[in-house]
Amino acid sequence: MHDVLYPQSSRWEQVIVTFADLVERAGFGLIISPLLEDLAVFNRGIGSESDVVRKEMYELEDRSGRHLALRPEGTASIVRAFVQHRPNLVWKAWYLTPAFRYERPQAGRYRQHHQLGVELLGTDDPEADIEVISLAGSFYRSLGIEKVKLSINSMGDGQCRPAYIELIRDLLIDRKDQLCKEHASRAGINPLRVLDCKRGECIQATADLPHLVDHLCPACISHFATVREGLADLGFEAEINHRLVRGLDYYTRTTFEFSALKLQSAQNAIGGGGRYDGLVESLGGPPTPGIGFGIGIERLLLAADEEGVLPLPESSTDIFVVDIVGGHRARVITHELRSNGIRAIRSFDNRSIKAQLKLADRSGAKFAIIVGPDEDRADIVTVKALRGDEPQVNVKASLVADYMKGLLG
Ligand code: HAM
């Protein structure tokens, strides 16, 4: 887990504001929901056989003995909220959330990470898949992150997936001596998980397994084809990855992942998601299809670093008010400037002019507004450029906000 301080946090702000702007233009509204949920939400929602639930969840008991967990991801909790409140369909929600997973920490993998995500509930139209996936793709582009690969797969549905699972279960049980230690004993319980395993033995032993997309029913074939065509239509070429079963058990039909080509492959997923047409029902709601994605902010910033985009802002302020007549002038002037939409700061503790000018310079402000005894008597201020070669001028104190607005454009 980690802290994010200013100025690094200003990049987070940029990322979040860009995301909110993009998804709100597409009709998604913000949802804020608790970090703690009843443990059953995740057991039933994500699946008690998934790694996230079995090995990574932060579970606790509250003072009245209820079994709770910190959310390891957003989707199950948001679907819980949907079931509880039953908003009108189609429901489009976006969120920003910390997510907690007891993973082995390393670069790009943390025990608390942060996700920006959307969930769209109430339709199984492939156009919804296209809208959701292309929104994520547009988000990376709008941040200037270009070296991104989109992978896609279909998990089938209740019609076609069970037969495929049986097919590979038998094959995997035959090959269990070739699988990694964990999956040798678990292949029979959740065979799809073996496809997600990143260990060499499992990758090798599953290389020639039949592909799920070759065993889809006609409805899933048509859905998958429309999604791929629609994405291509919008300039998002998706490559099929037959191993993309994803680590959460709620997925049906479309799954997808965006990977940053400049990051190490173990931690290069900068976003992923998929369709979950059975999740609402498994959390006690009426049959309601849905699709969404989550994007990890930390990894997104690592990808941005590798591509040299999203630089730190040069300064957080435009004006530093230097007051050497006691501080009350700076009080009024900063108040006035800020009320006029100008970023303005001051110092405290009655420092010397030299010390205040040094702070002004260090702040990155473009201008200093100086009030010394002469200015104070004449009810004026001195405006001094700290960068650039604007000449020094005196301005009437009551007009300073208007004057500075003009100067800063
Ligand atoms: P996920 O793939 O588990 O999906 O996580 C989404 C993203 O969060 C990943 O692509 C990655 O960028 C980031 N992430 C995950 N774990 C970590 C970690 N330990 N450290 C840093 N970043 C991490 C979900 O969570 C689904 N809820 C997405 C979704 C929404 N599916 C449907 N709707």
Short mmCIF file of C-alpha atoms and ligand atoms in Angstrom, two decimals:
data_model
loop_
_atom_site.label_atom_id
_atom_site.label_comp_id
_atom_site.label_asym_id
_atom_site.label_seq_id
_atom_site.Cartn_x
_atom_site.Cartn_y
_atom_site.Cartn_z
CA MET A 1 0.00 0.00 0.00
CA HIS A 2 1.31 3.43 -0.67
CA ASP A 3 0.76 7.14 -0.19
CA VAL A 4 0.51 9.58 -3.07
CA LEU A 5 1.62 13.11 -2.23
CA TYR A 6 1.60 16.33 -4.18
CA PRO A 7 2.90 16.91 -6.86
CA GLN A 8 2.53 13.25 -7.99
CA SER A 9 -1.11 13.39 -6.92
CA SER A 10 -1.75 16.14 -9.47
CA ARG A 11 -1.30 13.55 -12.21
CA TRP A 12 -3.97 11.44 -10.50
CA GLU A 13 -6.24 14.45 -10.58
CA GLN A 14 -5.67 14.87 -14.32
CA VAL A 15 -6.39 11.20 -14.93
CA ILE A 16 -9.56 11.22 -12.85
CA VAL A 17 -10.92 14.44 -14.34
CA THR A 18 -10.22 13.22 -17.88
CA PHE A 19 -12.01 9.97 -17.13
CA ALA A 20 -15.04 11.61 -15.52
CA ASP A 21 -15.37 14.00 -18.43
CA LEU A 22 -15.16 11.21 -21.01
CA VAL A 23 -17.60 8.77 -19.43
CA GLU A 24 -20.09 11.45 -18.40
CA ARG A 25 -20.25 12.55 -22.03
CA ALA A 26 -21.33 8.96 -22.73
CA GLY A 27 -24.10 9.10 -20.13
CA PHE A 28 -22.44 7.38 -17.16
CA GLY A 29 -23.18 8.78 -13.69
CA LEU A 30 -20.92 8.56 -10.64
CA ILE A 31 -21.67 5.92 -8.00
CA ILE A 32 -20.14 6.07 -4.53
CA SER A 33 -20.52 2.92 -2.46
CA PRO A 34 -18.95 1.39 0.67
CA LEU A 35 -15.52 -0.21 0.71
CA LEU A 36 -16.76 -2.88 3.12
CA GLU A 37 -19.32 -5.44 2.03
CA ASP A 38 -20.77 -8.58 3.45
CA LEU A 39 -18.30 -11.34 2.60
CA ALA A 40 -21.04 -13.17 0.69
CA VAL A 41 -21.17 -10.40 -1.95
CA PHE A 42 -17.70 -11.37 -3.10
CA ASN A 43 -18.01 -15.12 -2.51
CA ARG A 44 -21.17 -15.27 -4.58
CA GLY A 45 -20.33 -12.46 -7.00
CA ILE A 46 -16.68 -13.05 -7.89
CA GLY A 47 -16.77 -16.79 -7.15
CA SER A 48 -15.34 -18.64 -4.19
CA GLU A 49 -13.03 -20.60 -6.51
CA SER A 50 -11.29 -17.50 -7.90
CA ASP A 51 -7.79 -16.61 -6.67
CA VAL A 52 -9.03 -13.18 -5.65
CA VAL A 53 -11.53 -14.63 -3.18
CA ARG A 54 -9.58 -17.71 -2.11
CA LYS A 55 -6.20 -16.12 -1.54
CA GLU A 56 -6.27 -12.36 -1.74
CA MET A 57 -9.22 -10.93 0.10
CA TYR A 58 -8.90 -8.83 3.28
CA GLU A 59 -11.58 -10.37 5.47
CA LEU A 60 -12.66 -9.22 8.90
CA GLU A 61 -15.30 -9.67 11.51
CA ASP A 62 -17.01 -6.58 12.90
CA ARG A 63 -18.02 -6.08 16.53
CA SER A 64 -21.31 -7.87 16.03
CA GLY A 65 -19.67 -10.88 14.43
CA ARG A 66 -20.61 -10.10 10.82
CA HIS A 67 -18.18 -11.43 8.21
CA LEU A 68 -17.06 -8.58 6.00
CA ALA A 69 -14.40 -7.97 3.37
CA LEU A 70 -12.67 -4.95 1.88
CA ARG A 71 -13.58 -4.77 -1.78
CA PRO A 72 -10.98 -6.47 -3.98
CA GLU A 73 -12.61 -4.88 -7.06
CA GLY A 74 -15.61 -2.72 -7.89
CA THR A 75 -18.03 -4.78 -9.95
CA ALA A 76 -19.55 -7.12 -7.34
CA SER A 77 -20.24 -4.21 -4.95
CA ILE A 78 -21.77 -2.08 -7.66
CA VAL A 79 -24.01 -4.90 -8.76
CA ARG A 80 -24.98 -5.37 -5.08
CA ALA A 81 -25.97 -1.69 -5.03
CA PHE A 82 -27.92 -2.17 -8.26
CA VAL A 83 -29.85 -5.09 -6.77
CA GLN A 84 -30.58 -3.07 -3.65
CA HIS A 85 -31.75 0.14 -5.36
CA ARG A 86 -33.12 -1.15 -8.68
CA PRO A 87 -32.42 1.99 -10.73
CA ASN A 88 -34.06 2.32 -14.15
CA LEU A 89 -32.51 0.39 -17.01
CA VAL A 90 -30.28 0.87 -18.91
CA TRP A 91 -28.17 1.82 -15.88
CA LYS A 92 -24.76 3.35 -16.56
CA ALA A 93 -22.49 3.95 -13.57
CA TRP A 94 -18.86 5.01 -13.26
CA TYR A 95 -16.64 4.80 -10.20
CA LEU A 96 -13.28 5.50 -8.67
CA THR A 97 -12.34 3.05 -5.96
CA PRO A 98 -9.45 1.67 -3.99
CA ALA A 99 -9.27 -2.12 -4.30
CA PHE A 100 -7.54 -4.40 -1.79
CA ARG A 101 -5.83 -7.65 -2.73
CA TYR A 102 -3.31 -9.55 -0.66
CA GLU A 103 -0.93 -10.09 -3.57
CA ARG A 104 2.86 -10.34 -3.64
CA PRO A 105 3.77 -6.66 -3.96
CA GLN A 106 6.07 -5.64 -6.82
CA ALA A 107 6.28 -2.83 -9.37
CA GLY A 108 2.77 -2.41 -10.75
CA ARG A 109 1.20 -4.83 -8.26
CA TYR A 110 0.05 -3.48 -4.92
CA ARG A 111 -2.08 -4.56 -1.98
CA GLN A 112 -4.15 -1.41 -2.35
CA HIS A 113 -4.54 -0.21 -5.90
CA HIS A 114 -7.08 2.19 -7.40
CA GLN A 115 -9.48 1.62 -10.24
CA LEU A 116 -11.51 3.82 -12.50
CA GLY A 117 -14.34 1.83 -13.99
CA VAL A 118 -17.76 1.73 -15.57
CA GLU A 119 -20.61 -0.76 -15.37
CA LEU A 120 -23.49 -0.80 -17.86
CA LEU A 121 -26.47 -2.92 -16.82
CA GLY A 122 -29.69 -3.91 -18.52
CA THR A 123 -28.80 -4.96 -22.07
CA ASP A 124 -27.01 -7.77 -23.84
CA ASP A 125 -26.81 -5.80 -27.10
CA PRO A 126 -23.27 -6.18 -28.50
CA GLU A 127 -23.41 -2.43 -29.14
CA ALA A 128 -23.07 -2.01 -25.36
CA ASP A 129 -19.87 -4.09 -25.42
CA ILE A 130 -18.54 -1.91 -28.22
CA GLU A 131 -19.45 1.28 -26.36
CA VAL A 132 -17.80 0.16 -23.13
CA ILE A 133 -14.60 -1.21 -24.72
CA SER A 134 -14.16 1.76 -27.04
CA LEU A 135 -14.61 4.15 -24.11
CA ALA A 136 -11.65 2.54 -22.34
CA GLY A 137 -9.64 2.71 -25.57
CA SER A 138 -10.52 6.38 -26.06
CA PHE A 139 -9.49 7.12 -22.49
CA TYR A 140 -5.93 5.86 -23.04
CA ARG A 141 -5.75 7.85 -26.25
CA SER A 142 -6.98 11.02 -24.63
CA LEU A 143 -4.18 10.74 -22.07
CA GLY A 144 -1.67 10.30 -24.88
CA ILE A 145 -0.95 6.63 -24.08
CA GLU A 146 -0.66 5.12 -27.55
CA LYS A 147 1.31 1.88 -27.20
CA VAL A 148 -1.63 -0.20 -26.10
CA LYS A 149 -2.83 -3.60 -27.24
CA LEU A 150 -6.45 -4.70 -26.99
CA SER A 151 -7.02 -8.44 -26.46
CA ILE A 152 -10.44 -10.01 -26.58
CA ASN A 153 -12.07 -13.39 -26.06
CA SER A 154 -15.51 -14.88 -25.60
CA MET A 155 -16.35 -17.03 -22.59
CA GLY A 156 -19.56 -18.29 -24.15
CA ASP A 157 -22.78 -18.51 -22.16
CA GLY A 158 -24.88 -21.07 -20.28
CA GLN A 159 -25.68 -22.76 -23.59
CA CYS A 160 -22.20 -23.46 -24.87
CA ARG A 161 -19.71 -23.04 -22.04
CA PRO A 162 -20.59 -26.12 -19.90
CA ALA A 163 -19.79 -28.54 -22.77
CA TYR A 164 -16.46 -26.79 -23.39
CA ILE A 165 -15.55 -26.95 -19.71
CA GLU A 166 -16.26 -30.70 -19.65
CA LEU A 167 -14.15 -31.14 -22.75
CA ILE A 168 -11.07 -29.43 -21.31
CA ARG A 169 -11.63 -30.85 -17.82
CA ASP A 170 -11.08 -34.37 -19.18
CA LEU A 171 -8.06 -33.29 -21.19
CA LEU A 172 -6.54 -31.47 -18.20
CA ILE A 173 -7.10 -34.35 -15.81
CA ASP A 174 -5.24 -36.59 -18.29
CA ARG A 175 -2.38 -34.09 -18.31
CA LYS A 176 -2.38 -33.20 -14.65
CA ASP A 177 1.22 -34.38 -14.14
CA GLN A 178 2.34 -31.68 -16.58
CA LEU A 179 0.54 -28.83 -14.76
CA CYS A 180 1.96 -26.60 -12.03
CA LYS A 181 1.54 -27.85 -8.46
CA GLU A 182 -1.48 -25.68 -7.72
CA HIS A 183 -3.39 -26.58 -10.87
CA ALA A 184 -2.50 -30.28 -10.84
CA SER A 185 -4.85 -30.60 -7.88
CA ARG A 186 -7.42 -27.99 -8.98
CA ALA A 187 -7.79 -28.62 -12.72
CA GLY A 188 -10.85 -30.78 -12.11
CA ILE A 189 -12.54 -28.14 -9.92
CA ASN A 190 -12.22 -25.09 -12.16
CA PRO A 191 -10.58 -26.03 -15.45
CA LEU A 192 -10.85 -22.52 -16.96
CA ARG A 193 -8.52 -21.20 -14.25
CA VAL A 194 -5.69 -23.30 -15.72
CA LEU A 195 -5.87 -21.21 -18.91
CA ASP A 196 -5.25 -18.11 -16.81
CA CYS A 197 -2.15 -19.59 -15.10
CA LYS A 198 1.03 -17.72 -15.99
CA ARG A 199 3.42 -20.57 -15.05
CA GLY A 200 5.43 -22.13 -17.89
CA GLU A 201 4.29 -25.71 -17.16
CA CYS A 202 0.62 -24.79 -17.45
CA ILE A 203 1.15 -22.66 -20.54
CA GLN A 204 2.95 -25.52 -22.22
CA ALA A 205 0.48 -28.20 -21.17
CA THR A 206 -2.47 -26.17 -22.45
CA ALA A 207 -0.93 -24.90 -25.69
CA ASP A 208 -2.92 -27.27 -27.90
CA LEU A 209 -6.22 -27.25 -25.96
CA PRO A 210 -9.28 -26.57 -28.07
CA HIS A 211 -10.29 -22.90 -28.07
CA LEU A 212 -13.48 -21.69 -26.47
CA VAL A 213 -14.31 -19.48 -29.45
CA ASP A 214 -14.46 -22.62 -31.62
CA HIS A 215 -17.10 -24.11 -29.32
CA LEU A 216 -19.54 -21.21 -29.06
CA CYS A 217 -23.25 -21.50 -29.76
CA PRO A 218 -24.66 -19.52 -32.73
CA ALA A 219 -25.89 -16.65 -30.54
CA CYS A 220 -22.44 -16.22 -28.92
CA ILE A 221 -20.68 -16.49 -32.29
CA SER A 222 -22.83 -13.71 -33.68
CA HIS A 223 -22.38 -11.55 -30.55
CA PHE A 224 -18.60 -11.94 -30.66
CA ALA A 225 -18.43 -11.17 -34.38
CA THR A 226 -20.50 -7.99 -34.00
CA VAL A 227 -18.32 -6.79 -31.12
CA ARG A 228 -15.11 -7.29 -33.08
CA GLU A 229 -16.50 -5.66 -36.21
CA GLY A 230 -17.89 -2.72 -34.26
CA LEU A 231 -14.57 -2.13 -32.52
CA ALA A 232 -12.68 -2.28 -35.80
CA ASP A 233 -15.17 0.18 -37.20
CA LEU A 234 -14.15 2.68 -34.50
CA GLY A 235 -10.44 2.06 -35.05
CA PHE A 236 -9.87 -0.39 -32.17
CA GLU A 237 -8.40 -3.57 -33.60
CA ALA A 238 -8.83 -6.38 -31.08
CA GLU A 239 -6.63 -9.45 -31.14
CA ILE A 240 -8.17 -12.72 -29.94
CA ASN A 241 -6.38 -14.16 -26.91
CA HIS A 242 -7.71 -17.65 -26.21
CA ARG A 243 -6.28 -17.58 -22.68
CA LEU A 244 -8.19 -14.46 -21.69
CA VAL A 245 -10.59 -16.09 -19.22
CA ARG A 246 -9.75 -13.42 -16.58
CA GLY A 247 -9.39 -14.00 -12.87
CA LEU A 248 -12.96 -13.35 -11.79
CA ASP A 249 -15.60 -16.04 -12.27
CA TYR A 250 -18.57 -13.85 -13.25
CA TYR A 251 -17.67 -13.39 -16.91
CA THR A 252 -19.87 -14.55 -19.78
CA ARG A 253 -19.35 -13.86 -23.48
CA THR A 254 -16.98 -10.92 -24.07
CA THR A 255 -13.80 -10.53 -22.03
CA PHE A 256 -11.13 -7.98 -22.89
CA GLU A 257 -7.90 -6.52 -21.63
CA PHE A 258 -5.76 -3.54 -22.57
CA SER A 259 -2.04 -4.07 -22.12
CA ALA A 260 0.68 -1.44 -22.20
CA LEU A 261 3.33 -2.61 -24.65
CA LYS A 262 6.03 -0.69 -22.80
CA LEU A 263 5.47 -2.39 -19.44
CA GLN A 264 6.80 -5.77 -18.23
CA SER A 265 4.34 -8.43 -19.31
CA ALA A 266 3.46 -9.68 -15.80
CA GLN A 267 2.06 -6.29 -14.83
CA ASN A 268 1.16 -4.77 -18.17
CA ALA A 269 -2.65 -5.03 -17.95
CA ILE A 270 -3.71 -1.40 -17.65
CA GLY A 271 -7.40 -2.25 -17.76
CA GLY A 272 -9.74 -5.12 -18.30
CA GLY A 273 -13.31 -6.20 -18.08
CA GLY A 274 -16.09 -8.08 -19.72
CA ARG A 275 -19.70 -9.10 -19.80
CA TYR A 276 -21.35 -10.69 -16.74
CA ASP A 277 -24.87 -11.68 -17.74
CA GLY A 278 -25.45 -13.88 -14.66
CA LEU A 279 -23.99 -11.68 -11.92
CA VAL A 280 -27.11 -9.72 -10.98
CA GLU A 281 -29.03 -12.97 -10.50
CA SER A 282 -26.28 -14.55 -8.44
CA LEU A 283 -26.55 -11.56 -6.08
CA GLY A 284 -30.29 -11.98 -5.73
CA GLY A 285 -31.60 -9.65 -8.46
CA PRO A 286 -33.71 -10.31 -11.55
CA PRO A 287 -31.96 -11.61 -14.70
CA THR A 288 -30.09 -8.51 -15.94
CA PRO A 289 -27.13 -8.59 -18.30
CA GLY A 290 -24.19 -6.25 -17.78
CA ILE A 291 -20.73 -5.29 -18.94
CA GLY A 292 -17.95 -3.10 -17.58
CA PHE A 293 -14.27 -2.52 -17.07
CA GLY A 294 -11.76 -1.47 -14.43
CA ILE A 295 -8.59 0.49 -15.13
CA GLY A 296 -5.72 0.49 -12.62
CA ILE A 297 -4.53 4.07 -12.07
CA GLU A 298 -1.06 3.10 -10.78
CA ARG A 299 -0.32 0.98 -13.82
CA LEU A 300 -1.75 3.57 -16.15
CA LEU A 301 0.73 6.09 -14.71
CA LEU A 302 3.61 3.63 -15.13
CA ALA A 303 2.61 3.24 -18.78
CA ALA A 304 2.40 7.04 -19.12
CA ASP A 305 5.94 7.35 -17.68
CA GLU A 306 7.25 4.84 -20.20
CA GLU A 307 5.70 6.82 -23.03
CA GLY A 308 6.78 10.18 -21.62
CA VAL A 309 3.24 11.56 -21.42
CA LEU A 310 1.23 13.14 -18.59
CA PRO A 311 4.09 15.25 -17.18
CA LEU A 312 3.85 16.87 -13.78
CA PRO A 313 2.36 20.36 -13.97
CA GLU A 314 5.03 23.07 -13.77
CA SER A 315 3.36 24.95 -10.97
CA SER A 316 0.21 24.93 -8.96
CA THR A 317 0.02 28.67 -8.56
CA ASP A 318 0.04 31.83 -10.68
CA ILE A 319 0.68 34.49 -8.09
CA PHE A 320 2.58 34.77 -4.84
CA VAL A 321 1.59 37.73 -2.69
CA VAL A 322 4.51 39.21 -0.76
CA ASP A 323 3.32 41.32 2.15
CA ILE A 324 5.87 42.98 4.43
CA VAL A 325 3.43 45.22 6.28
CA GLY A 326 2.02 42.61 8.64
CA GLY A 327 0.09 40.12 6.52
CA HIS A 328 -3.37 41.68 6.37
CA ARG A 329 -2.79 43.00 2.81
CA ALA A 330 -1.91 39.50 1.58
CA ARG A 331 -5.06 38.22 3.30
CA VAL A 332 -7.33 40.55 1.33
CA ILE A 333 -5.46 40.31 -1.98
CA THR A 334 -5.27 36.49 -2.08
CA HIS A 335 -8.96 36.32 -1.17
CA GLU A 336 -9.82 38.74 -3.98
CA LEU A 337 -7.65 36.94 -6.55
CA ARG A 338 -9.02 33.50 -5.67
CA SER A 339 -12.60 34.81 -5.85
CA ASN A 340 -11.75 35.86 -9.41
CA GLY A 341 -10.58 32.37 -10.33
CA ILE A 342 -6.85 33.08 -10.03
CA ARG A 343 -4.50 30.67 -8.25
CA ALA A 344 -2.78 32.72 -5.56
CA ILE A 345 -0.78 31.91 -2.44
CA ARG A 346 1.04 33.84 0.27
CA SER A 347 3.46 33.17 3.09
CA PHE A 348 2.76 33.22 6.80
CA ASP A 349 4.74 34.26 9.91
CA ASN A 350 5.79 37.76 8.78
CA ARG A 351 8.91 36.72 6.98
CA SER A 352 11.48 39.15 5.58
CA ILE A 353 11.08 40.37 1.99
CA LYS A 354 14.09 38.31 0.99
CA ALA A 355 12.61 35.13 2.46
CA GLN A 356 9.20 35.79 0.87
CA LEU A 357 10.70 36.45 -2.57
CA LYS A 358 12.65 33.22 -2.27
CA LEU A 359 9.45 31.31 -1.46
CA ALA A 360 7.70 33.08 -4.34
CA ASP A 361 10.41 31.96 -6.73
CA ARG A 362 10.35 28.39 -5.46
CA SER A 363 6.55 28.21 -5.77
CA GLY A 364 6.77 28.41 -9.56
CA ALA A 365 4.38 31.41 -9.59
CA LYS A 366 4.51 33.58 -12.67
CA PHE A 367 4.13 36.86 -10.78
CA ALA A 368 4.76 38.29 -7.34
CA ILE A 369 2.46 40.98 -6.02
CA ILE A 370 4.43 42.99 -3.50
CA VAL A 371 3.06 45.24 -0.75
CA GLY A 372 5.72 47.17 1.18
CA PRO A 373 5.27 50.31 3.32
CA ASP A 374 5.28 52.66 0.26
CA GLU A 375 2.64 50.62 -1.59
CA ASP A 376 0.61 50.29 1.59
CA ARG A 377 0.54 54.10 2.08
CA ALA A 378 -0.38 54.77 -1.56
CA ASP A 379 -2.91 51.95 -1.66
CA ILE A 380 -1.17 50.30 -4.61
CA VAL A 381 0.70 47.06 -5.23
CA THR A 382 3.83 46.27 -7.24
CA VAL A 383 3.45 43.52 -9.83
CA LYS A 384 6.76 41.82 -10.58
CA ALA A 385 7.24 39.08 -13.18
CA LEU A 386 9.06 36.08 -11.75
CA ARG A 387 9.44 34.36 -15.14
CA GLY A 388 9.55 36.14 -18.49
CA ASP A 389 10.39 39.81 -18.98
CA GLU A 390 7.15 41.64 -18.26
CA PRO A 391 8.13 45.10 -16.88
CA GLN A 392 7.46 45.81 -13.21
CA VAL A 393 4.35 48.00 -12.69
CA ASN A 394 2.32 49.56 -9.94
CA VAL A 395 -1.44 48.92 -9.88
CA LYS A 396 -4.17 50.40 -7.71
CA ALA A 397 -4.94 47.84 -4.97
CA SER A 398 -8.67 47.77 -5.70
CA LEU A 399 -8.03 46.93 -9.39
CA VAL A 400 -5.46 44.22 -8.87
CA ALA A 401 -7.73 41.22 -9.62
CA ASP A 402 -8.91 42.65 -12.95
CA TYR A 403 -5.40 43.66 -13.88
CA MET A 404 -4.00 40.20 -13.12
CA LYS A 405 -6.81 38.49 -15.01
CA GLY A 406 -5.81 40.46 -18.09
CA LEU A 407 -2.14 39.69 -17.58
CA LEU A 408 -2.69 35.95 -17.11
CA GLY A 409 -5.09 35.76 -20.03
P1 HAM B 1 -9.15 -6.73 -12.91
O1 HAM B 1 -8.55 -7.11 -14.22
O2 HAM B 1 -8.95 -7.66 -11.79
O3 HAM B 1 -10.68 -6.50 -13.19
O4 HAM B 1 -8.60 -5.31 -12.47
C1 HAM B 1 -8.73 -4.20 -13.33
C2 HAM B 1 -7.41 -3.47 -13.45
O5 HAM B 1 -6.94 -3.07 -12.16
C3 HAM B 1 -6.27 -4.29 -14.03
O6 HAM B 1 -6.29 -4.29 -15.44
C4 HAM B 1 -5.06 -3.52 -13.50
O7 HAM B 1 -4.83 -2.37 -14.30
C5 HAM B 1 -5.53 -3.06 -12.14
N1 HAM B 1 -5.07 -3.95 -11.06
C6 HAM B 1 -5.59 -5.13 -10.66
N2 HAM B 1 -4.91 -5.64 -9.62
C7 HAM B 1 -3.92 -4.77 -9.34
C8 HAM B 1 -2.88 -4.71 -8.35
N3 HAM B 1 -2.75 -5.65 -7.44
N4 HAM B 1 -2.05 -3.65 -8.36
C9 HAM B 1 -2.20 -2.66 -9.28
N5 HAM B 1 -3.16 -2.65 -10.21
C10 HAM B 1 -4.02 -3.69 -10.25
C11 HAM B 1 -11.58 -6.11 -12.24
O8 HAM B 1 -11.29 -5.78 -11.14
C12 HAM B 1 -12.99 -6.08 -12.75
N6 HAM B 1 -13.86 -5.58 -11.66
C13 HAM B 1 -13.14 -5.24 -13.98
C14 HAM B 1 -14.53 -5.24 -14.50
C15 HAM B 1 -15.44 -4.26 -14.38
N7 HAM B 1 -15.12 -6.25 -15.12
C16 HAM B 1 -16.37 -5.92 -15.39
N8 HAM B 1 -16.58 -4.72 -14.94
#
